[in-house]
Amino acid sequence: MDFFPVFSTPGLLLALAILAPSLLLLRFPPVESLDRVMRASPVAEGIERSGQMGCLILLSLSGATAGTRPAWLILAVLLVAGYWALWLRYLRGGRTLALLFGPLGAVPIPLALTPIAAFAAASAWSGSILLLGATVVLAAGHIPVSITAWRSVRDA
């Protein structure tokens, strides 16, 4: 890994593909109030936001190209496709909190775990240990926030 960051167009596109679906909440919020489930600690939310920004910036500056470690890129793209499919399920399924935060079969909080897995695959694709670190930070915030939200939905 080079010391100086190199802009990566494929890295930026992959990062945006992972983070962009969350913007759907602005236009298509759940039919139930999000206020009811957003009870996570401000610390966890701050960690989550830091991880998101770190992942976006570091993947964009990873210098990775489409030809770099193609198996990891394919895995990252498949995870992104699965993530988009989960968002489509949410949109078509009535935009409920259960679809936003609930499990899918044996996978708990799939809308939280899938982007984390995609960023982890992207870190292997780009060869960036810093991106892996940002992914761990993202997971440390995003998973507790999502679990708290799911427990609120489940227990309501």
Short mmCIF file of N, CA and C in Angstrom, two decimals:
data_model
loop_
_atom_site.label_atom_id
_atom_site.label_comp_id
_atom_site.label_asym_id
_atom_site.label_seq_id
_atom_site.Cartn_x
_atom_site.Cartn_y
_atom_site.Cartn_z
N MET A 1 0.85 -1.18 0.00
CA MET A 1 0.00 0.00 0.00
C MET A 1 0.89 1.24 0.00
N ASP A 2 0.58 2.17 -0.88
CA ASP A 2 1.33 3.41 -0.97
C ASP A 2 0.96 4.32 0.19
N PHE A 3 1.92 5.16 0.56
CA PHE A 3 1.68 6.09 1.65
C PHE A 3 0.67 7.17 1.25
N PHE A 4 0.80 7.67 0.01
CA PHE A 4 -0.07 8.74 -0.45
C PHE A 4 -1.34 8.16 -1.06
N PRO A 5 -2.50 8.67 -0.66
CA PRO A 5 -3.76 8.14 -1.19
C PRO A 5 -3.91 8.45 -2.68
N VAL A 6 -4.53 7.53 -3.37
CA VAL A 6 -4.79 7.68 -4.79
C VAL A 6 -6.28 7.52 -4.99
N PHE A 7 -6.89 8.50 -5.64
CA PHE A 7 -8.34 8.45 -5.88
C PHE A 7 -8.69 7.22 -6.71
N SER A 8 -9.76 6.58 -6.33
CA SER A 8 -10.25 5.38 -7.03
C SER A 8 -11.70 5.61 -7.44
N THR A 9 -11.93 5.78 -8.73
CA THR A 9 -13.31 5.92 -9.21
C THR A 9 -14.13 4.67 -8.90
N PRO A 10 -13.60 3.45 -9.17
CA PRO A 10 -14.39 2.26 -8.80
C PRO A 10 -14.65 2.19 -7.30
N GLY A 11 -13.68 2.63 -6.49
CA GLY A 11 -13.88 2.64 -5.04
C GLY A 11 -14.98 3.60 -4.62
N LEU A 12 -14.98 4.79 -5.21
CA LEU A 12 -16.03 5.77 -4.91
C LEU A 12 -17.40 5.22 -5.32
N LEU A 13 -17.48 4.65 -6.50
CA LEU A 13 -18.76 4.11 -6.98
C LEU A 13 -19.26 2.98 -6.08
N LEU A 14 -18.35 2.12 -5.65
CA LEU A 14 -18.73 1.02 -4.76
C LEU A 14 -19.19 1.57 -3.41
N ALA A 15 -18.47 2.55 -2.87
CA ALA A 15 -18.85 3.15 -1.59
C ALA A 15 -20.22 3.81 -1.69
N LEU A 16 -20.47 4.53 -2.78
CA LEU A 16 -21.77 5.17 -2.96
C LEU A 16 -22.87 4.12 -3.13
N ALA A 17 -22.57 3.04 -3.82
CA ALA A 17 -23.57 1.97 -4.01
C ALA A 17 -23.94 1.33 -2.68
N ILE A 18 -22.98 1.28 -1.76
CA ILE A 18 -23.26 0.70 -0.44
C ILE A 18 -24.03 1.70 0.43
N LEU A 19 -23.65 2.95 0.40
CA LEU A 19 -24.26 3.93 1.31
C LEU A 19 -25.54 4.58 0.78
N ALA A 20 -25.69 4.67 -0.53
CA ALA A 20 -26.81 5.40 -1.13
C ALA A 20 -28.20 4.87 -0.75
N PRO A 21 -28.41 3.56 -0.65
CA PRO A 21 -29.77 3.11 -0.32
C PRO A 21 -30.31 3.66 0.99
N SER A 22 -29.44 3.98 1.93
CA SER A 22 -29.90 4.57 3.19
C SER A 22 -30.61 5.89 2.97
N LEU A 23 -30.28 6.58 1.89
CA LEU A 23 -30.94 7.85 1.57
C LEU A 23 -32.41 7.63 1.19
N LEU A 24 -32.78 6.40 0.87
CA LEU A 24 -34.18 6.09 0.56
C LEU A 24 -35.10 6.43 1.74
N LEU A 25 -34.55 6.37 2.94
CA LEU A 25 -35.37 6.68 4.12
C LEU A 25 -35.87 8.12 4.10
N LEU A 26 -35.15 9.00 3.44
CA LEU A 26 -35.59 10.39 3.35
C LEU A 26 -36.86 10.51 2.51
N ARG A 27 -36.93 9.75 1.44
CA ARG A 27 -38.08 9.82 0.53
C ARG A 27 -39.15 8.78 0.87
N PHE A 28 -38.71 7.64 1.41
CA PHE A 28 -39.62 6.53 1.70
C PHE A 28 -39.44 6.05 3.14
N PRO A 29 -39.84 6.88 4.10
CA PRO A 29 -39.68 6.46 5.50
C PRO A 29 -40.63 5.31 5.83
N PRO A 30 -40.37 4.62 6.91
CA PRO A 30 -41.29 3.56 7.32
C PRO A 30 -42.67 4.13 7.62
N VAL A 31 -43.69 3.30 7.48
CA VAL A 31 -45.05 3.75 7.77
C VAL A 31 -45.22 4.02 9.26
N GLU A 32 -44.49 3.31 10.11
CA GLU A 32 -44.48 3.60 11.53
C GLU A 32 -43.41 4.65 11.80
N SER A 33 -43.49 5.31 12.93
CA SER A 33 -42.55 6.36 13.27
C SER A 33 -41.18 5.79 13.61
N LEU A 34 -40.15 6.34 13.00
CA LEU A 34 -38.77 5.95 13.32
C LEU A 34 -38.39 6.40 14.72
N ASP A 35 -39.01 7.44 15.22
CA ASP A 35 -38.70 7.94 16.56
C ASP A 35 -38.91 6.86 17.62
N ARG A 36 -39.83 5.98 17.35
CA ARG A 36 -40.17 4.91 18.29
C ARG A 36 -39.01 3.93 18.50
N VAL A 37 -38.15 3.79 17.50
CA VAL A 37 -37.09 2.78 17.61
C VAL A 37 -35.69 3.36 17.72
N MET A 38 -35.54 4.64 17.48
CA MET A 38 -34.21 5.23 17.48
C MET A 38 -33.81 5.66 18.89
N ARG A 39 -33.50 4.66 19.71
CA ARG A 39 -33.14 4.91 21.11
C ARG A 39 -31.70 4.52 21.40
N ALA A 40 -30.90 4.40 20.39
CA ALA A 40 -29.51 4.02 20.61
C ALA A 40 -28.76 5.16 21.28
N SER A 41 -27.66 4.82 21.88
CA SER A 41 -26.88 5.85 22.56
C SER A 41 -26.24 6.79 21.53
N PRO A 42 -26.09 8.04 21.90
CA PRO A 42 -25.41 8.98 21.01
C PRO A 42 -23.97 8.56 20.70
N VAL A 43 -23.35 7.85 21.63
CA VAL A 43 -21.98 7.36 21.39
C VAL A 43 -21.98 6.35 20.25
N ALA A 44 -22.92 5.38 20.31
CA ALA A 44 -23.00 4.38 19.24
C ALA A 44 -23.31 5.04 17.90
N GLU A 45 -24.19 6.02 17.91
CA GLU A 45 -24.53 6.71 16.67
C GLU A 45 -23.33 7.49 16.14
N GLY A 46 -22.56 8.10 17.02
CA GLY A 46 -21.35 8.82 16.61
C GLY A 46 -20.31 7.88 16.02
N ILE A 47 -20.14 6.72 16.65
CA ILE A 47 -19.21 5.71 16.13
C ILE A 47 -19.68 5.25 14.75
N GLU A 48 -20.98 5.02 14.62
CA GLU A 48 -21.55 4.58 13.34
C GLU A 48 -21.26 5.61 12.24
N ARG A 49 -21.53 6.88 12.51
CA ARG A 49 -21.30 7.94 11.51
C ARG A 49 -19.82 8.07 11.16
N SER A 50 -18.96 7.95 12.16
CA SER A 50 -17.52 8.00 11.90
C SER A 50 -17.10 6.85 10.99
N GLY A 51 -17.62 5.68 11.25
CA GLY A 51 -17.30 4.52 10.41
C GLY A 51 -17.81 4.70 8.99
N GLN A 52 -19.02 5.24 8.84
CA GLN A 52 -19.56 5.47 7.50
C GLN A 52 -18.68 6.44 6.72
N MET A 53 -18.31 7.55 7.35
CA MET A 53 -17.46 8.53 6.67
C MET A 53 -16.09 7.94 6.35
N GLY A 54 -15.54 7.21 7.30
CA GLY A 54 -14.24 6.59 7.07
C GLY A 54 -14.27 5.61 5.92
N CYS A 55 -15.31 4.80 5.86
CA CYS A 55 -15.44 3.83 4.77
C CYS A 55 -15.58 4.53 3.42
N LEU A 56 -16.40 5.54 3.36
CA LEU A 56 -16.60 6.29 2.11
C LEU A 56 -15.29 6.93 1.65
N ILE A 57 -14.63 7.61 2.54
CA ILE A 57 -13.39 8.32 2.18
C ILE A 57 -12.27 7.34 1.84
N LEU A 58 -12.05 6.34 2.70
CA LEU A 58 -10.92 5.44 2.49
C LEU A 58 -11.10 4.55 1.26
N LEU A 59 -12.33 4.12 0.97
CA LEU A 59 -12.53 3.33 -0.24
C LEU A 59 -12.33 4.20 -1.48
N SER A 60 -12.74 5.46 -1.39
CA SER A 60 -12.57 6.39 -2.51
C SER A 60 -11.10 6.73 -2.75
N LEU A 61 -10.29 6.65 -1.71
CA LEU A 61 -8.87 6.97 -1.83
C LEU A 61 -7.98 5.73 -1.77
N SER A 62 -8.56 4.58 -2.06
CA SER A 62 -7.83 3.32 -1.93
C SER A 62 -6.89 3.04 -3.10
N GLY A 63 -7.10 3.72 -4.21
CA GLY A 63 -6.29 3.44 -5.40
C GLY A 63 -6.68 2.15 -6.10
N ALA A 64 -7.73 1.49 -5.60
CA ALA A 64 -8.14 0.21 -6.18
C ALA A 64 -8.70 0.41 -7.58
N THR A 65 -8.42 -0.56 -8.43
CA THR A 65 -8.97 -0.56 -9.78
C THR A 65 -9.79 -1.82 -9.97
N ALA A 66 -10.57 -1.84 -11.04
CA ALA A 66 -11.45 -2.99 -11.28
C ALA A 66 -10.66 -4.29 -11.42
N GLY A 67 -9.41 -4.21 -11.86
CA GLY A 67 -8.60 -5.42 -12.05
C GLY A 67 -7.91 -5.91 -10.79
N THR A 68 -8.00 -5.13 -9.71
CA THR A 68 -7.36 -5.49 -8.45
C THR A 68 -8.18 -6.57 -7.74
N ARG A 69 -7.57 -7.71 -7.45
CA ARG A 69 -8.21 -8.79 -6.68
C ARG A 69 -9.67 -9.00 -7.10
N PRO A 70 -9.90 -9.48 -8.31
CA PRO A 70 -11.27 -9.54 -8.85
C PRO A 70 -12.25 -10.39 -8.02
N ALA A 71 -11.78 -11.44 -7.36
CA ALA A 71 -12.71 -12.27 -6.58
C ALA A 71 -13.33 -11.46 -5.44
N TRP A 72 -12.53 -10.61 -4.80
CA TRP A 72 -13.06 -9.79 -3.71
C TRP A 72 -14.01 -8.72 -4.24
N LEU A 73 -13.69 -8.18 -5.41
CA LEU A 73 -14.59 -7.20 -6.02
C LEU A 73 -15.93 -7.85 -6.36
N ILE A 74 -15.89 -9.05 -6.91
CA ILE A 74 -17.12 -9.77 -7.24
C ILE A 74 -17.94 -10.01 -5.98
N LEU A 75 -17.30 -10.43 -4.90
CA LEU A 75 -18.01 -10.65 -3.64
C LEU A 75 -18.63 -9.35 -3.15
N ALA A 76 -17.87 -8.26 -3.21
CA ALA A 76 -18.40 -6.97 -2.76
C ALA A 76 -19.61 -6.57 -3.59
N VAL A 77 -19.54 -6.74 -4.90
CA VAL A 77 -20.66 -6.39 -5.78
C VAL A 77 -21.86 -7.28 -5.48
N LEU A 78 -21.65 -8.56 -5.24
CA LEU A 78 -22.76 -9.46 -4.90
C LEU A 78 -23.41 -9.05 -3.58
N LEU A 79 -22.61 -8.66 -2.62
CA LEU A 79 -23.15 -8.19 -1.34
C LEU A 79 -23.95 -6.91 -1.53
N VAL A 80 -23.45 -6.01 -2.37
CA VAL A 80 -24.20 -4.78 -2.66
C VAL A 80 -25.52 -5.12 -3.34
N ALA A 81 -25.50 -6.06 -4.28
CA ALA A 81 -26.74 -6.48 -4.94
C ALA A 81 -27.73 -7.05 -3.93
N GLY A 82 -27.23 -7.85 -2.99
CA GLY A 82 -28.09 -8.38 -1.95
C GLY A 82 -28.65 -7.29 -1.06
N TYR A 83 -27.83 -6.30 -0.77
CA TYR A 83 -28.26 -5.16 0.05
C TYR A 83 -29.36 -4.39 -0.66
N TRP A 84 -29.20 -4.15 -1.95
CA TRP A 84 -30.23 -3.46 -2.72
C TRP A 84 -31.51 -4.29 -2.78
N ALA A 85 -31.37 -5.61 -2.87
CA ALA A 85 -32.55 -6.49 -2.86
C ALA A 85 -33.29 -6.39 -1.53
N LEU A 86 -32.56 -6.27 -0.43
CA LEU A 86 -33.20 -6.10 0.88
C LEU A 86 -33.94 -4.77 0.95
N TRP A 87 -33.39 -3.73 0.36
CA TRP A 87 -34.09 -2.44 0.32
C TRP A 87 -35.33 -2.53 -0.56
N LEU A 88 -35.24 -3.27 -1.64
CA LEU A 88 -36.41 -3.46 -2.51
C LEU A 88 -37.50 -4.21 -1.75
N ARG A 89 -37.10 -5.21 -0.97
CA ARG A 89 -38.06 -5.94 -0.12
C ARG A 89 -38.75 -4.99 0.84
N TYR A 90 -37.99 -4.09 1.45
CA TYR A 90 -38.56 -3.09 2.36
C TYR A 90 -39.55 -2.20 1.62
N LEU A 91 -39.17 -1.70 0.45
CA LEU A 91 -40.04 -0.78 -0.31
C LEU A 91 -41.30 -1.47 -0.79
N ARG A 92 -41.17 -2.68 -1.29
CA ARG A 92 -42.32 -3.42 -1.83
C ARG A 92 -43.16 -4.08 -0.75
N GLY A 93 -42.56 -4.29 0.41
CA GLY A 93 -43.25 -5.00 1.48
C GLY A 93 -44.07 -4.13 2.40
N GLY A 94 -44.19 -2.86 2.08
CA GLY A 94 -45.02 -1.98 2.89
C GLY A 94 -44.24 -1.03 3.77
N ARG A 95 -42.92 -0.99 3.64
CA ARG A 95 -42.07 -0.05 4.37
C ARG A 95 -42.28 -0.12 5.89
N THR A 96 -42.28 -1.31 6.41
CA THR A 96 -42.48 -1.49 7.85
C THR A 96 -41.13 -1.50 8.58
N LEU A 97 -41.18 -1.18 9.85
CA LEU A 97 -39.97 -1.23 10.67
C LEU A 97 -39.44 -2.66 10.77
N ALA A 98 -40.34 -3.63 10.76
CA ALA A 98 -39.91 -5.03 10.83
C ALA A 98 -39.06 -5.40 9.62
N LEU A 99 -39.39 -4.87 8.43
CA LEU A 99 -38.59 -5.15 7.25
C LEU A 99 -37.28 -4.35 7.26
N LEU A 100 -37.28 -3.24 7.93
CA LEU A 100 -36.08 -2.40 7.99
C LEU A 100 -35.06 -2.95 8.99
N PHE A 101 -35.53 -3.44 10.12
CA PHE A 101 -34.62 -3.85 11.18
C PHE A 101 -34.69 -5.34 11.51
N GLY A 102 -35.70 -6.05 11.03
CA GLY A 102 -35.90 -7.43 11.42
C GLY A 102 -35.01 -8.42 10.70
N PRO A 103 -35.03 -9.67 11.17
CA PRO A 103 -34.21 -10.71 10.57
C PRO A 103 -34.77 -11.18 9.23
N LEU A 104 -33.91 -11.85 8.49
CA LEU A 104 -34.30 -12.53 7.26
C LEU A 104 -33.84 -13.97 7.43
N GLY A 105 -34.78 -14.84 7.76
CA GLY A 105 -34.41 -16.21 8.07
C GLY A 105 -33.52 -16.24 9.29
N ALA A 106 -32.37 -16.88 9.14
CA ALA A 106 -31.43 -17.00 10.26
C ALA A 106 -30.49 -15.80 10.37
N VAL A 107 -30.62 -14.84 9.46
CA VAL A 107 -29.72 -13.68 9.47
C VAL A 107 -30.38 -12.54 10.25
N PRO A 108 -29.83 -12.20 11.41
CA PRO A 108 -30.39 -11.07 12.16
C PRO A 108 -29.95 -9.76 11.51
N ILE A 109 -30.76 -8.76 11.60
CA ILE A 109 -30.49 -7.41 11.08
C ILE A 109 -29.71 -7.40 9.75
N PRO A 110 -30.27 -8.02 8.71
CA PRO A 110 -29.54 -8.12 7.44
C PRO A 110 -29.23 -6.77 6.79
N LEU A 111 -30.10 -5.77 7.01
CA LEU A 111 -29.81 -4.46 6.43
C LEU A 111 -28.67 -3.75 7.16
N ALA A 112 -28.26 -4.26 8.28
CA ALA A 112 -27.08 -3.72 8.97
C ALA A 112 -25.84 -4.53 8.64
N LEU A 113 -25.98 -5.84 8.58
CA LEU A 113 -24.82 -6.70 8.37
C LEU A 113 -24.32 -6.70 6.93
N THR A 114 -25.22 -6.57 5.96
CA THR A 114 -24.82 -6.65 4.56
C THR A 114 -23.86 -5.53 4.15
N PRO A 115 -24.13 -4.27 4.48
CA PRO A 115 -23.16 -3.24 4.08
C PRO A 115 -21.82 -3.39 4.79
N ILE A 116 -21.84 -3.86 6.03
CA ILE A 116 -20.58 -4.09 6.74
C ILE A 116 -19.78 -5.17 6.04
N ALA A 117 -20.45 -6.25 5.65
CA ALA A 117 -19.77 -7.32 4.92
C ALA A 117 -19.25 -6.81 3.57
N ALA A 118 -20.03 -5.95 2.91
CA ALA A 118 -19.59 -5.39 1.62
C ALA A 118 -18.34 -4.53 1.79
N PHE A 119 -18.31 -3.70 2.83
CA PHE A 119 -17.11 -2.90 3.08
C PHE A 119 -15.92 -3.78 3.45
N ALA A 120 -16.16 -4.87 4.18
CA ALA A 120 -15.06 -5.79 4.52
C ALA A 120 -14.50 -6.42 3.25
N ALA A 121 -15.38 -6.85 2.34
CA ALA A 121 -14.93 -7.41 1.06
C ALA A 121 -14.20 -6.34 0.25
N ALA A 122 -14.69 -5.11 0.31
CA ALA A 122 -14.04 -4.01 -0.41
C ALA A 122 -12.65 -3.73 0.16
N SER A 123 -12.48 -3.92 1.46
CA SER A 123 -11.15 -3.70 2.05
C SER A 123 -10.18 -4.77 1.56
N ALA A 124 -10.66 -6.00 1.41
CA ALA A 124 -9.81 -7.06 0.85
C ALA A 124 -9.53 -6.77 -0.63
N TRP A 125 -10.54 -6.30 -1.36
CA TRP A 125 -10.36 -5.95 -2.77
C TRP A 125 -9.31 -4.86 -2.94
N SER A 126 -9.40 -3.83 -2.11
CA SER A 126 -8.50 -2.68 -2.24
C SER A 126 -7.16 -2.92 -1.56
N GLY A 127 -7.10 -3.90 -0.68
CA GLY A 127 -5.88 -4.15 0.06
C GLY A 127 -5.62 -3.10 1.13
N SER A 128 -6.69 -2.44 1.58
CA SER A 128 -6.54 -1.34 2.53
C SER A 128 -6.85 -1.79 3.96
N ILE A 129 -5.81 -1.83 4.77
CA ILE A 129 -5.99 -2.16 6.18
C ILE A 129 -6.71 -1.02 6.89
N LEU A 130 -6.52 0.21 6.41
CA LEU A 130 -7.23 1.35 7.00
C LEU A 130 -8.73 1.24 6.76
N LEU A 131 -9.11 0.81 5.57
CA LEU A 131 -10.53 0.60 5.27
C LEU A 131 -11.10 -0.51 6.15
N LEU A 132 -10.33 -1.56 6.36
CA LEU A 132 -10.79 -2.61 7.27
C LEU A 132 -11.01 -2.04 8.67
N GLY A 133 -10.12 -1.18 9.11
CA GLY A 133 -10.30 -0.53 10.42
C GLY A 133 -11.56 0.32 10.47
N ALA A 134 -11.81 1.08 9.40
CA ALA A 134 -13.04 1.89 9.34
C ALA A 134 -14.28 1.00 9.32
N THR A 135 -14.16 -0.16 8.69
CA THR A 135 -15.27 -1.11 8.66
C THR A 135 -15.56 -1.64 10.06
N VAL A 136 -14.53 -1.90 10.82
CA VAL A 136 -14.70 -2.35 12.21
C VAL A 136 -15.36 -1.24 13.04
N VAL A 137 -14.95 0.01 12.82
CA VAL A 137 -15.58 1.13 13.52
C VAL A 137 -17.06 1.22 13.13
N LEU A 138 -17.34 1.11 11.83
CA LEU A 138 -18.73 1.12 11.36
C LEU A 138 -19.53 0.01 12.05
N ALA A 139 -18.98 -1.19 12.08
CA ALA A 139 -19.67 -2.31 12.72
C ALA A 139 -19.91 -2.05 14.20
N ALA A 140 -18.93 -1.46 14.87
CA ALA A 140 -19.05 -1.19 16.31
C ALA A 140 -20.18 -0.22 16.62
N GLY A 141 -20.53 0.63 15.68
CA GLY A 141 -21.65 1.54 15.88
C GLY A 141 -22.94 1.06 15.27
N HIS A 142 -22.86 0.55 14.04
CA HIS A 142 -24.06 0.20 13.28
C HIS A 142 -24.79 -1.01 13.86
N ILE A 143 -24.06 -2.00 14.28
CA ILE A 143 -24.71 -3.21 14.81
C ILE A 143 -25.47 -2.91 16.10
N PRO A 144 -24.88 -2.25 17.10
CA PRO A 144 -25.67 -1.94 18.30
C PRO A 144 -26.87 -1.04 18.03
N VAL A 145 -26.72 -0.05 17.15
CA VAL A 145 -27.84 0.82 16.80
C VAL A 145 -28.97 -0.01 16.20
N SER A 146 -28.63 -0.90 15.28
CA SER A 146 -29.65 -1.72 14.61
C SER A 146 -30.28 -2.74 15.55
N ILE A 147 -29.49 -3.33 16.42
CA ILE A 147 -30.04 -4.28 17.39
C ILE A 147 -31.01 -3.57 18.34
N THR A 148 -30.63 -2.38 18.80
CA THR A 148 -31.52 -1.60 19.67
C THR A 148 -32.84 -1.30 18.96
N ALA A 149 -32.75 -0.91 17.70
CA ALA A 149 -33.95 -0.61 16.92
C ALA A 149 -34.79 -1.87 16.76
N TRP A 150 -34.17 -3.00 16.43
CA TRP A 150 -34.94 -4.23 16.24
C TRP A 150 -35.62 -4.66 17.54
N ARG A 151 -34.94 -4.56 18.65
CA ARG A 151 -35.56 -4.93 19.93
C ARG A 151 -36.75 -4.05 20.23
N SER A 152 -36.68 -2.77 19.89
CA SER A 152 -37.82 -1.88 20.08
C SER A 152 -39.00 -2.28 19.21
N VAL A 153 -38.72 -2.68 17.98
CA VAL A 153 -39.79 -3.12 17.07
C VAL A 153 -40.38 -4.42 17.57
N ARG A 154 -39.52 -5.36 17.91
CA ARG A 154 -39.97 -6.69 18.36
C ARG A 154 -40.79 -6.63 19.63
N ASP A 155 -40.39 -5.77 20.55
CA ASP A 155 -41.04 -5.71 21.86
C ASP A 155 -42.27 -4.79 21.89
N ALA A 156 -42.51 -4.10 20.79
CA ALA A 156 -43.65 -3.16 20.77
C ALA A 156 -44.98 -3.89 20.68
#
